[in-house]
Short mmCIF file of C-alpha atoms and ligand atoms in Angstrom, two decimals:
data_model
loop_
_atom_site.label_atom_id
_atom_site.label_comp_id
_atom_site.label_asym_id
_atom_site.label_seq_id
_atom_site.Cartn_x
_atom_site.Cartn_y
_atom_site.Cartn_z
CA MET H 621 17.11 -6.04 0.50
CA HIS H 622 14.51 -4.26 2.56
CA ASP H 623 11.14 -5.87 3.28
CA ILE H 624 8.21 -4.36 5.12
CA TYR H 625 6.06 -6.61 7.31
CA GLU H 626 4.30 -6.73 10.69
CA PRO H 627 4.20 -4.67 12.80
CA ASP H 628 5.40 -1.79 10.52
CA ILE H 629 3.21 -2.80 7.57
CA ALA H 630 0.11 -2.09 9.68
CA LEU H 631 1.09 1.61 9.74
CA PHE H 632 1.72 1.59 5.97
CA ASP H 633 -1.76 0.09 5.49
CA ASP H 634 -3.36 2.71 7.74
CA LEU H 635 -1.60 5.48 5.85
CA GLN H 636 -2.74 4.04 2.53
CA ASP H 637 -6.34 4.10 3.81
CA VAL H 638 -5.94 7.76 4.84
CA VAL H 639 -4.42 8.68 1.45
CA ARG H 640 -7.17 6.87 -0.47
CA ASP H 641 -10.01 8.35 1.61
CA LEU H 642 -8.74 11.93 1.45
CA ALA H 643 -7.88 11.66 -2.26
CA ARG H 644 -11.51 10.73 -2.84
CA ALA H 645 -12.77 13.52 -0.58
CA TYR H 646 -10.72 16.10 -2.50
CA GLY H 647 -11.91 14.80 -5.89
CA TYR H 648 -8.76 13.03 -7.11
CA GLN H 649 -8.82 10.08 -9.51
CA HIS H 650 -6.41 7.22 -9.01
CA ILE H 651 -3.73 6.63 -11.66
CA GLU H 652 -1.18 3.82 -11.93
CA ILE H 653 1.94 4.84 -13.82
CA PRO H 654 4.78 2.49 -14.78
CA VAL H 655 7.94 2.04 -12.75
CA LEU H 656 10.04 2.14 -15.94
CA GLU H 657 10.07 5.26 -18.12
CA ASP H 658 12.37 6.60 -20.83
CA LYS H 659 15.39 8.14 -19.15
CA ASP H 660 14.85 11.18 -21.32
CA LEU H 661 11.57 11.96 -19.53
CA PHE H 662 13.43 12.72 -16.29
CA VAL H 663 16.28 14.54 -18.02
CA ARG H 664 13.78 16.87 -19.67
CA SER H 665 11.60 17.46 -16.62
CA VAL H 666 13.57 17.05 -13.40
CA GLY H 667 16.68 18.42 -15.12
CA LEU H 668 20.10 17.08 -16.04
CA ASP H 669 21.99 19.05 -13.41
CA THR H 670 20.20 17.58 -10.42
CA ASP H 671 21.45 14.96 -7.98
CA MET H 672 18.30 12.99 -8.72
CA VAL H 673 19.10 12.57 -12.42
CA GLU H 674 22.87 12.92 -12.33
CA LYS H 675 23.78 10.71 -9.39
CA GLU H 676 20.80 8.79 -8.05
CA MET H 677 18.97 7.33 -11.03
CA TYR H 678 19.07 3.65 -12.05
CA VAL H 679 19.50 3.63 -15.81
CA LEU H 680 19.34 0.52 -17.98
CA LYS H 681 19.63 -0.31 -21.67
CA THR H 682 17.17 -2.73 -23.23
CA ARG H 683 18.08 -5.21 -25.99
CA GLY H 684 16.31 -2.90 -28.40
CA ARG H 685 18.72 -0.15 -27.25
CA ASP H 686 16.08 1.92 -25.48
CA ILE H 687 17.47 3.74 -22.49
CA LEU H 688 15.13 3.42 -19.56
CA ALA H 689 15.20 4.56 -15.96
CA LEU H 690 13.59 3.29 -12.77
CA ARG H 691 11.42 6.26 -11.83
CA PRO H 692 13.04 8.51 -9.20
CA GLU H 693 9.78 10.46 -8.71
CA GLY H 694 6.17 10.45 -9.95
CA THR H 695 5.28 13.90 -11.29
CA ALA H 696 7.09 13.49 -14.62
CA GLY H 697 5.30 10.19 -15.28
CA VAL H 698 1.89 11.68 -14.47
CA ALA H 699 2.60 14.62 -16.80
CA ARG H 700 3.58 12.20 -19.57
CA ALA H 701 0.37 10.22 -18.95
CA TYR H 702 -1.68 13.44 -19.07
CA ILE H 703 -0.31 14.27 -22.52
CA GLN H 704 -0.27 10.72 -23.88
CA ASN H 705 -3.81 9.80 -22.83
CA GLY H 706 -5.50 13.04 -23.86
CA PHE H 707 -6.42 14.22 -20.37
CA MET H 708 -6.11 17.73 -21.77
CA TYR H 709 -9.28 17.22 -23.82
CA MET H 710 -11.29 16.35 -20.70
CA PRO H 711 -12.96 19.00 -18.54
CA GLN H 712 -10.25 20.82 -16.59
CA PRO H 713 -8.91 20.78 -13.97
CA VAL H 714 -7.87 17.12 -13.72
CA LYS H 715 -6.81 15.76 -10.35
CA LEU H 716 -4.71 12.59 -10.24
CA TRP H 717 -3.14 10.67 -7.38
CA TYR H 718 -0.73 7.73 -7.29
CA TRP H 719 0.97 5.46 -4.76
CA GLY H 720 4.01 3.33 -5.47
CA PRO H 721 7.73 2.64 -5.26
CA MET H 722 10.38 5.16 -6.33
CA PHE H 723 14.06 4.36 -6.76
CA ARG H 724 17.17 6.18 -5.67
CA TYR H 725 20.70 4.94 -6.15
CA GLU H 726 22.79 5.27 -3.02
CA ASN H 727 24.72 3.26 -0.54
CA PRO H 728 22.11 1.72 1.69
CA GLN H 729 22.35 3.04 5.22
CA ALA H 730 20.02 3.24 8.17
CA GLY H 731 16.70 4.79 7.17
CA ARG H 732 17.65 5.44 3.53
CA TYR H 733 16.40 2.85 1.12
CA ARG H 734 17.06 2.36 -2.57
CA GLN H 735 13.38 1.66 -3.02
CA HIS H 736 10.87 3.73 -1.12
CA ILE H 737 7.18 4.48 -1.43
CA GLN H 738 5.72 7.81 -2.43
CA ALA H 739 2.13 8.98 -2.70
CA GLY H 740 1.63 11.90 -5.06
CA PHE H 741 -1.16 14.33 -5.90
CA GLU H 742 -1.21 16.36 -9.12
CA PHE H 743 -3.77 19.13 -9.63
CA LEU H 744 -3.57 19.83 -13.38
CA GLY H 745 -5.07 22.78 -15.25
CA ALA H 746 -5.42 25.00 -12.18
CA ASP H 747 -3.84 28.45 -12.07
CA ASN H 748 -5.80 30.03 -9.21
CA PRO H 749 -3.78 30.51 -5.98
CA ILE H 750 -6.59 28.71 -4.12
CA ALA H 751 -5.36 25.52 -5.84
CA ASP H 752 -1.95 25.98 -4.18
CA ALA H 753 -3.63 26.46 -0.80
CA GLU H 754 -6.04 23.55 -1.30
CA THR H 755 -3.11 21.30 -2.20
CA MET H 756 -1.23 22.24 0.95
CA GLN H 757 -4.34 21.75 3.04
CA LEU H 758 -4.75 18.24 1.64
CA ALA H 759 -1.10 17.41 2.43
CA VAL H 760 -1.46 18.68 6.00
CA ARG H 761 -4.73 16.80 6.53
CA ILE H 762 -3.18 13.54 5.39
CA GLY H 763 -0.35 13.97 7.89
CA GLU H 764 -2.77 14.83 10.70
CA SER H 765 -5.28 12.09 9.90
CA PHE H 766 -2.46 9.57 9.99
CA GLY H 767 -1.62 10.79 13.50
CA LEU H 768 1.43 13.03 12.96
CA LYS H 769 1.70 15.91 15.43
CA ASN H 770 2.42 19.59 14.69
CA VAL H 771 2.23 19.23 10.94
CA CYS H 772 3.24 22.44 9.20
CA VAL H 773 4.18 23.83 5.82
CA TYR H 774 7.43 25.61 4.99
CA LEU H 775 6.99 27.64 1.84
CA ASN H 776 8.47 30.14 -0.53
CA SER H 777 7.90 31.53 -4.00
CA ILE H 778 10.64 31.17 -6.58
CA GLY H 779 8.81 33.32 -9.15
CA CYS H 780 8.27 32.81 -12.86
CA SER H 781 10.84 32.58 -15.64
CA ALA H 782 10.73 36.37 -16.04
CA CYS H 783 11.41 37.40 -12.44
CA ARG H 784 13.90 34.61 -11.99
CA VAL H 785 16.32 36.25 -14.44
CA SER H 786 17.06 39.15 -12.09
CA TYR H 787 17.13 36.91 -9.04
CA ARG H 788 19.58 34.56 -10.66
CA LYS H 789 21.78 37.51 -11.55
CA ALA H 790 21.81 38.73 -7.93
CA LEU H 791 22.48 35.23 -6.64
CA LYS H 792 25.39 34.76 -9.03
CA ALA H 793 26.88 38.12 -8.08
CA TYR H 794 26.67 37.17 -4.40
CA TYR H 795 28.19 33.71 -4.78
CA ARG H 796 30.89 34.80 -7.22
CA THR H 797 32.65 36.57 -4.35
CA LYS H 798 32.70 33.25 -2.43
CA SER H 799 33.42 30.98 -5.36
CA ARG H 800 36.87 29.88 -4.13
CA LYS H 801 35.37 28.46 -0.96
CA LEU H 802 32.40 26.69 -2.57
CA CYS H 803 32.32 22.91 -3.04
CA SER H 804 33.17 21.58 -6.50
CA ASP H 805 29.48 20.94 -7.32
CA CYS H 806 28.56 24.52 -6.44
CA LYS H 807 31.46 25.94 -8.46
CA ARG H 808 29.87 24.25 -11.44
CA ARG H 809 26.32 25.24 -10.43
CA LEU H 810 27.40 28.87 -10.44
CA HIS H 811 27.60 28.53 -14.23
CA THR H 812 24.88 25.95 -14.92
CA ASN H 813 22.03 26.65 -12.48
CA ALA H 814 22.68 29.17 -9.73
CA LEU H 815 19.36 28.48 -7.96
CA ARG H 816 20.69 25.11 -6.96
CA LEU H 817 23.44 26.67 -4.87
CA LEU H 818 20.79 27.14 -2.19
CA ASP H 819 20.12 23.39 -2.08
CA CYS H 820 23.69 22.34 -1.34
CA LYS H 821 24.17 20.26 1.81
CA ASN H 822 27.89 21.09 2.11
CA GLU H 823 28.53 22.89 5.42
CA THR H 824 30.53 25.80 4.01
CA CYS H 825 28.02 26.35 1.20
CA MET H 826 25.17 26.25 3.72
CA MET H 827 26.92 28.88 5.83
CA PHE H 828 27.03 31.30 2.89
CA ARG H 829 23.33 30.81 2.32
CA LYS H 830 22.15 32.83 5.29
CA ASP H 831 23.28 36.11 3.70
CA ALA H 832 22.28 35.25 0.14
CA PRO H 833 19.62 37.36 -1.61
CA GLU H 834 16.05 36.12 -1.01
CA THR H 835 13.74 35.14 -3.86
CA LEU H 836 10.81 37.15 -2.48
CA GLY H 837 12.70 40.42 -3.06
CA TYR H 838 12.80 39.73 -6.80
CA LEU H 839 9.24 38.65 -7.59
CA CYS H 840 7.41 40.37 -10.45
CA LYS H 841 4.01 41.93 -9.86
CA ASP H 842 2.04 38.84 -10.89
CA CYS H 843 4.12 36.40 -8.86
CA SER H 844 3.97 38.68 -5.86
CA ALA H 845 0.17 38.94 -6.06
CA HIS H 846 -0.15 35.17 -6.51
CA PHE H 847 1.96 34.44 -3.45
CA LYS H 848 0.14 37.01 -1.34
CA LYS H 849 -3.16 35.32 -2.20
CA VAL H 850 -1.76 31.90 -1.30
CA LEU H 851 -0.72 33.19 2.13
CA GLU H 852 -4.13 34.80 2.67
CA PHE H 853 -5.86 31.50 1.93
CA LEU H 854 -3.52 29.63 4.26
CA ASP H 855 -4.29 32.15 7.01
CA GLU H 856 -8.01 31.73 6.50
CA MET H 857 -7.73 27.95 6.53
CA LYS H 858 -5.65 28.14 9.71
CA ILE H 859 -2.84 26.13 8.19
CA ASN H 860 0.30 26.29 10.29
CA TYR H 861 3.00 27.67 7.95
CA PHE H 862 6.42 29.32 7.98
CA LEU H 863 8.17 31.27 5.26
CA ASP H 864 11.51 29.82 4.24
CA PRO H 865 13.24 32.36 1.98
CA TYR H 866 15.82 29.87 0.72
CA LEU H 867 13.53 26.98 -0.10
CA VAL H 868 13.88 26.40 -3.87
CA ARG H 869 13.36 22.62 -4.30
CA GLY H 870 16.04 21.76 -6.79
CA LEU H 871 13.98 20.31 -9.63
CA ASP H 872 13.77 22.22 -12.91
CA TYR H 873 10.02 22.10 -13.30
CA TYR H 874 8.97 24.23 -10.32
CA ASN H 875 7.86 27.88 -10.44
CA GLN H 876 6.16 30.28 -7.99
CA THR H 877 4.95 28.39 -4.90
CA VAL H 878 7.27 25.71 -3.51
CA PHE H 879 6.71 23.99 -0.17
CA GLU H 880 7.87 21.30 2.19
CA LEU H 881 5.88 19.44 4.81
CA LYS H 882 7.31 18.95 8.24
CA ALA H 883 6.27 17.41 11.52
CA ILE H 884 7.84 19.11 14.48
CA PRO H 885 8.74 16.55 17.16
CA SER H 886 6.37 16.93 20.14
CA GLN H 887 9.13 17.92 22.60
CA GLN H 888 9.95 21.07 20.68
CA GLN H 889 7.06 23.34 19.83
CA PRO H 890 7.96 26.04 17.34
CA VAL H 891 8.16 29.61 18.55
CA ASP H 892 8.72 30.71 15.00
CA GLY H 893 10.13 29.01 11.94
CA HIS H 894 13.72 29.94 12.70
CA GLU H 895 14.12 29.32 16.39
CA GLN H 896 14.43 25.59 16.79
CA GLN H 897 17.26 23.54 18.16
CA LYS H 898 16.64 20.48 16.01
CA GLU H 899 15.67 20.44 12.34
CA PRO H 900 12.11 19.17 12.13
CA LEU H 901 11.71 16.18 9.84
CA SER H 902 10.48 16.82 6.34
CA PHE H 903 8.10 14.16 5.02
CA GLY H 904 7.12 15.55 1.65
CA GLY H 905 7.00 18.53 -0.59
CA GLY H 906 5.79 20.02 -3.80
CA GLY H 907 4.87 23.17 -5.57
CA ARG H 908 3.60 24.74 -8.74
CA TYR H 909 4.91 23.49 -12.07
CA ASP H 910 3.27 25.54 -14.81
CA TYR H 911 6.05 24.88 -17.36
CA LEU H 912 6.33 21.11 -17.08
CA MET H 913 3.78 20.12 -19.75
CA LYS H 914 5.39 22.46 -22.27
CA MET H 915 8.83 21.10 -21.39
CA LEU H 916 7.52 17.64 -22.30
CA GLY H 917 5.99 18.75 -25.58
CA GLY H 918 2.42 19.05 -24.30
CA PRO H 919 0.04 22.02 -24.24
CA ASP H 920 0.45 24.91 -21.81
CA THR H 921 -1.04 23.54 -18.58
CA THR H 922 -0.80 25.18 -15.20
CA ALA H 923 -0.40 22.71 -12.35
CA VAL H 924 0.39 22.25 -8.69
CA GLY H 925 1.13 19.11 -6.72
CA PHE H 926 3.09 17.32 -4.03
CA ALA H 927 4.52 13.97 -3.03
CA LEU H 928 4.70 12.32 0.37
CA GLY H 929 7.57 10.13 1.54
CA ILE H 930 5.55 7.26 2.94
CA ASP H 931 8.47 5.46 4.63
CA ARG H 932 9.49 8.72 6.27
CA MET H 933 5.95 9.33 7.53
CA VAL H 934 5.85 5.86 9.08
CA GLU H 935 9.24 6.49 10.67
CA ILE H 936 7.99 9.72 12.26
CA ALA H 937 4.78 8.02 13.38
CA LYS H 938 6.83 5.34 15.14
CA GLN H 939 8.94 7.96 16.91
CA GLU H 940 5.74 9.67 18.01
CA GLN H 941 4.32 6.35 19.20
CA VAL H 942 1.38 6.36 16.80
CA LYS H 943 -0.39 3.01 17.11
CA ALA H 944 -1.73 1.15 14.10
CA LYS H 945 -5.50 0.86 14.01
CA LYS H 946 -5.57 -2.84 14.49
CA GLN H 947 -8.86 -4.61 14.05
CA ASN H 948 -9.17 -7.73 16.12
CA PRO H 949 -11.77 -10.42 15.49
CA ARG H 950 -14.84 -10.21 17.69
CA VAL H 951 -15.54 -13.92 17.83
CA TYR H 952 -13.51 -17.10 17.50
CA VAL H 953 -14.63 -20.35 15.91
CA ILE H 954 -13.44 -23.48 17.73
CA GLN H 955 -13.85 -26.91 16.11
CA MET H 956 -13.39 -30.47 17.29
CA GLY H 957 -12.94 -33.31 14.81
CA ASP H 958 -13.12 -33.66 11.04
CA ILE H 959 -16.89 -33.28 10.54
CA ALA H 960 -16.88 -30.20 12.72
CA ARG H 961 -14.03 -28.75 10.67
CA THR H 962 -16.11 -28.89 7.50
CA LYS H 963 -19.05 -27.35 9.37
CA ALA H 964 -16.78 -24.62 10.76
CA LEU H 965 -15.73 -23.68 7.23
CA GLN H 966 -19.40 -23.12 6.32
CA MET H 967 -20.03 -21.17 9.52
CA LEU H 968 -17.07 -18.86 8.83
CA ASP H 969 -18.55 -18.15 5.42
CA MET H 970 -21.88 -17.20 7.02
CA LEU H 971 -20.15 -14.94 9.56
CA ARG H 972 -18.16 -13.16 6.82
CA ALA H 973 -21.33 -12.64 4.79
CA GLN H 974 -22.80 -10.88 7.86
CA GLY H 975 -19.69 -8.73 8.31
CA ILE H 976 -18.68 -10.45 11.56
CA PHE H 977 -14.89 -10.71 11.75
CA ALA H 978 -14.02 -14.13 13.17
CA GLY H 979 -10.75 -15.73 14.17
CA PHE H 980 -10.08 -19.44 13.55
CA ASP H 981 -7.44 -22.10 13.07
CA LEU H 982 -8.80 -25.08 11.19
CA CYS H 983 -5.45 -26.90 11.16
CA ARG H 984 -5.33 -27.24 14.93
CA ASP H 985 -6.74 -30.26 16.79
CA SER H 986 -6.18 -29.19 20.38
CA ILE H 987 -9.17 -27.38 21.92
CA LYS H 988 -6.95 -25.90 24.60
CA ALA H 989 -4.70 -24.31 21.99
CA GLN H 990 -7.73 -22.89 20.18
CA PHE H 991 -9.03 -21.37 23.43
CA ARG H 992 -5.62 -19.88 24.07
CA SER H 993 -5.67 -18.20 20.63
CA ALA H 994 -9.15 -16.85 21.33
CA ASP H 995 -7.93 -15.46 24.65
CA ARG H 996 -4.88 -13.88 23.09
CA LEU H 997 -7.08 -12.06 20.56
CA GLY H 998 -9.30 -10.86 23.37
CA VAL H 999 -12.57 -11.97 21.74
CA ARG H 1000 -15.68 -11.88 23.88
CA TYR H 1001 -17.43 -14.90 22.33
CA ALA H 1002 -16.29 -18.28 21.09
CA LEU H 1003 -18.44 -20.43 18.82
CA ILE H 1004 -17.77 -24.07 19.61
CA ILE H 1005 -18.68 -26.88 17.27
CA GLY H 1006 -18.08 -30.62 17.84
CA GLN H 1007 -19.46 -33.83 16.45
CA LYS H 1008 -22.57 -33.66 18.68
CA GLU H 1009 -23.36 -30.11 17.55
CA VAL H 1010 -23.06 -31.10 13.88
CA VAL H 1011 -25.49 -33.98 14.34
CA ASP H 1012 -27.97 -31.87 16.39
CA HIS H 1013 -27.64 -28.81 14.08
CA GLU H 1014 -26.55 -26.71 17.00
CA VAL H 1015 -23.67 -24.54 18.09
CA LEU H 1016 -22.29 -23.56 21.51
CA ILE H 1017 -21.81 -19.89 22.22
CA ARG H 1018 -19.36 -19.32 25.06
CA ASP H 1019 -18.97 -16.00 26.84
CA MET H 1020 -15.21 -15.84 27.32
CA GLU H 1021 -15.52 -13.38 30.18
CA THR H 1022 -18.03 -15.24 32.35
CA GLY H 1023 -17.37 -18.78 31.08
CA ILE H 1024 -21.12 -19.32 30.59
CA GLN H 1025 -21.99 -21.26 27.45
CA GLU H 1026 -25.28 -21.86 25.76
CA SER H 1027 -26.50 -24.21 23.07
CA ILE H 1028 -28.22 -22.44 20.16
CA PRO H 1029 -29.95 -23.92 17.09
CA GLU H 1030 -27.76 -23.47 14.02
CA GLU H 1031 -30.24 -21.25 12.15
CA LYS H 1032 -30.46 -18.87 15.13
CA MET H 1033 -26.68 -18.55 15.46
CA ILE H 1034 -26.21 -15.24 13.61
CA GLU H 1035 -29.14 -13.59 15.32
CA ALA H 1036 -28.05 -14.73 18.80
CA LEU H 1037 -24.48 -13.70 18.20
CA LYS H 1038 -25.40 -10.25 16.89
CA GLU H 1039 -27.61 -9.62 19.92
CA ARG H 1040 -24.80 -10.59 22.29
CA LEU H 1041 -22.22 -8.47 20.48
CA ARG H 1042 -24.58 -5.51 20.61
CA LEU H 1043 -25.14 -5.92 24.36
CA ALA H 1044 -21.42 -6.44 24.99
CA ARG H 1045 -20.63 -3.18 23.23
CA LYS H 1046 -23.28 -1.28 25.22
CA ASP H 1047 -21.94 -2.81 28.40
CA LYS H 1048 -18.43 -1.63 27.55
CA ILE H 1049 -19.61 1.93 26.81
CA ASN H 1050 -21.47 2.09 30.15
CA HIS H 1051 -18.44 0.84 32.03
CA THR H 1052 -16.21 3.42 30.42
CA PHE H 1053 -18.79 6.11 31.04
CA TYR H 1054 -18.95 5.49 34.79
CA GLY H 1055 -15.23 5.04 35.05
CA VAL H 1056 -15.38 1.36 35.99
CA PRO H 1057 -12.53 -0.53 34.36
CA SER H 1058 -13.87 -2.96 31.78
ZN1 ZN A 2241 7.20 36.44 -11.98
ZN1 ZN A 2242 28.05 23.31 -2.42
#
């Protein structure tokens, strides 16, 4: 079983802050959807002939004979919630975001977990190409704000149901000539869903892909115009993007724009999308899914969205030496003896009420050990309270840098401390400014 804790959890927490802040800035409402859904929901939306549903889903039967599945992804659940809770009767568009665990059955190996976290953003009731561009911009900004370098979008258009008919025909004709050499999955896909041939990870199948017909050559007038607009918006927003003519994202619900998010490792800057030695790491993806609501029995609703692989983003951040934004306490409360301990508890309450982050260890008796903890945290001031201070209603403020300590009346403590912290900060800025090491 895989647990996440310090120091990695600090990066997860930072990323969650970034996701929450940007979701708010882009006008998304938070939604919590259940981990368990009817298996049928994923069969109808993601599609039966996908690895996700066919091979990687945890399915269970309840005593009441319901067949449930641990969610492999979030979009289907959000679409179900949209229909079930009457979001369609609210002013459109509706923007929803979620964060939570997804499940994928596989043999656990390094870096691939059966449970992993995804954050997702669904922009529902939006058909304008600006929505596609806005969505990609949000995804890129989340990656950048978290500290990932060279974040870019790989995108393609897979057209609508109308233009896909001729593309599928061309694709089938191309692959039929290679069918003997295809893997067993692809032999089947040739008859069930030819688009998925492009997703195959088998080496021989991947080799055939580079000469396969490209989706963009088969787009109808509307799809072509939509995609052109999306690219124009991306240009104007200065989003770093590359066209990937074979990107199809193998889930049934996508149409038109599909995209993946990648962070190119800092050693290898891209010259163009196709000239790289190492595959850049993908950390998320999405696209338009105008048919999904209908597929689930809801009203016609255009939509676009994406999901981020949170564990993958943290992994990339670690490789790129992104440091967690750790907040250390600014003061440390040191107590001596039982009466002082009680007093310290009250003092800590006062400090918290004033927004002053204080370190403490009330279980410790040794003053030396408490000073060591204060030193380790790098706090500038220690507040010391012993039996004498309790009786005299006073507290000692010790400057940990100079060793000077001063006795202050209890009621003046907050004021005195704030003044010192303010001066200490100013001091630090001046030192940095003149290049003197602080
Ligand atoms: Zn079309
Ligand atoms: Zn294959």
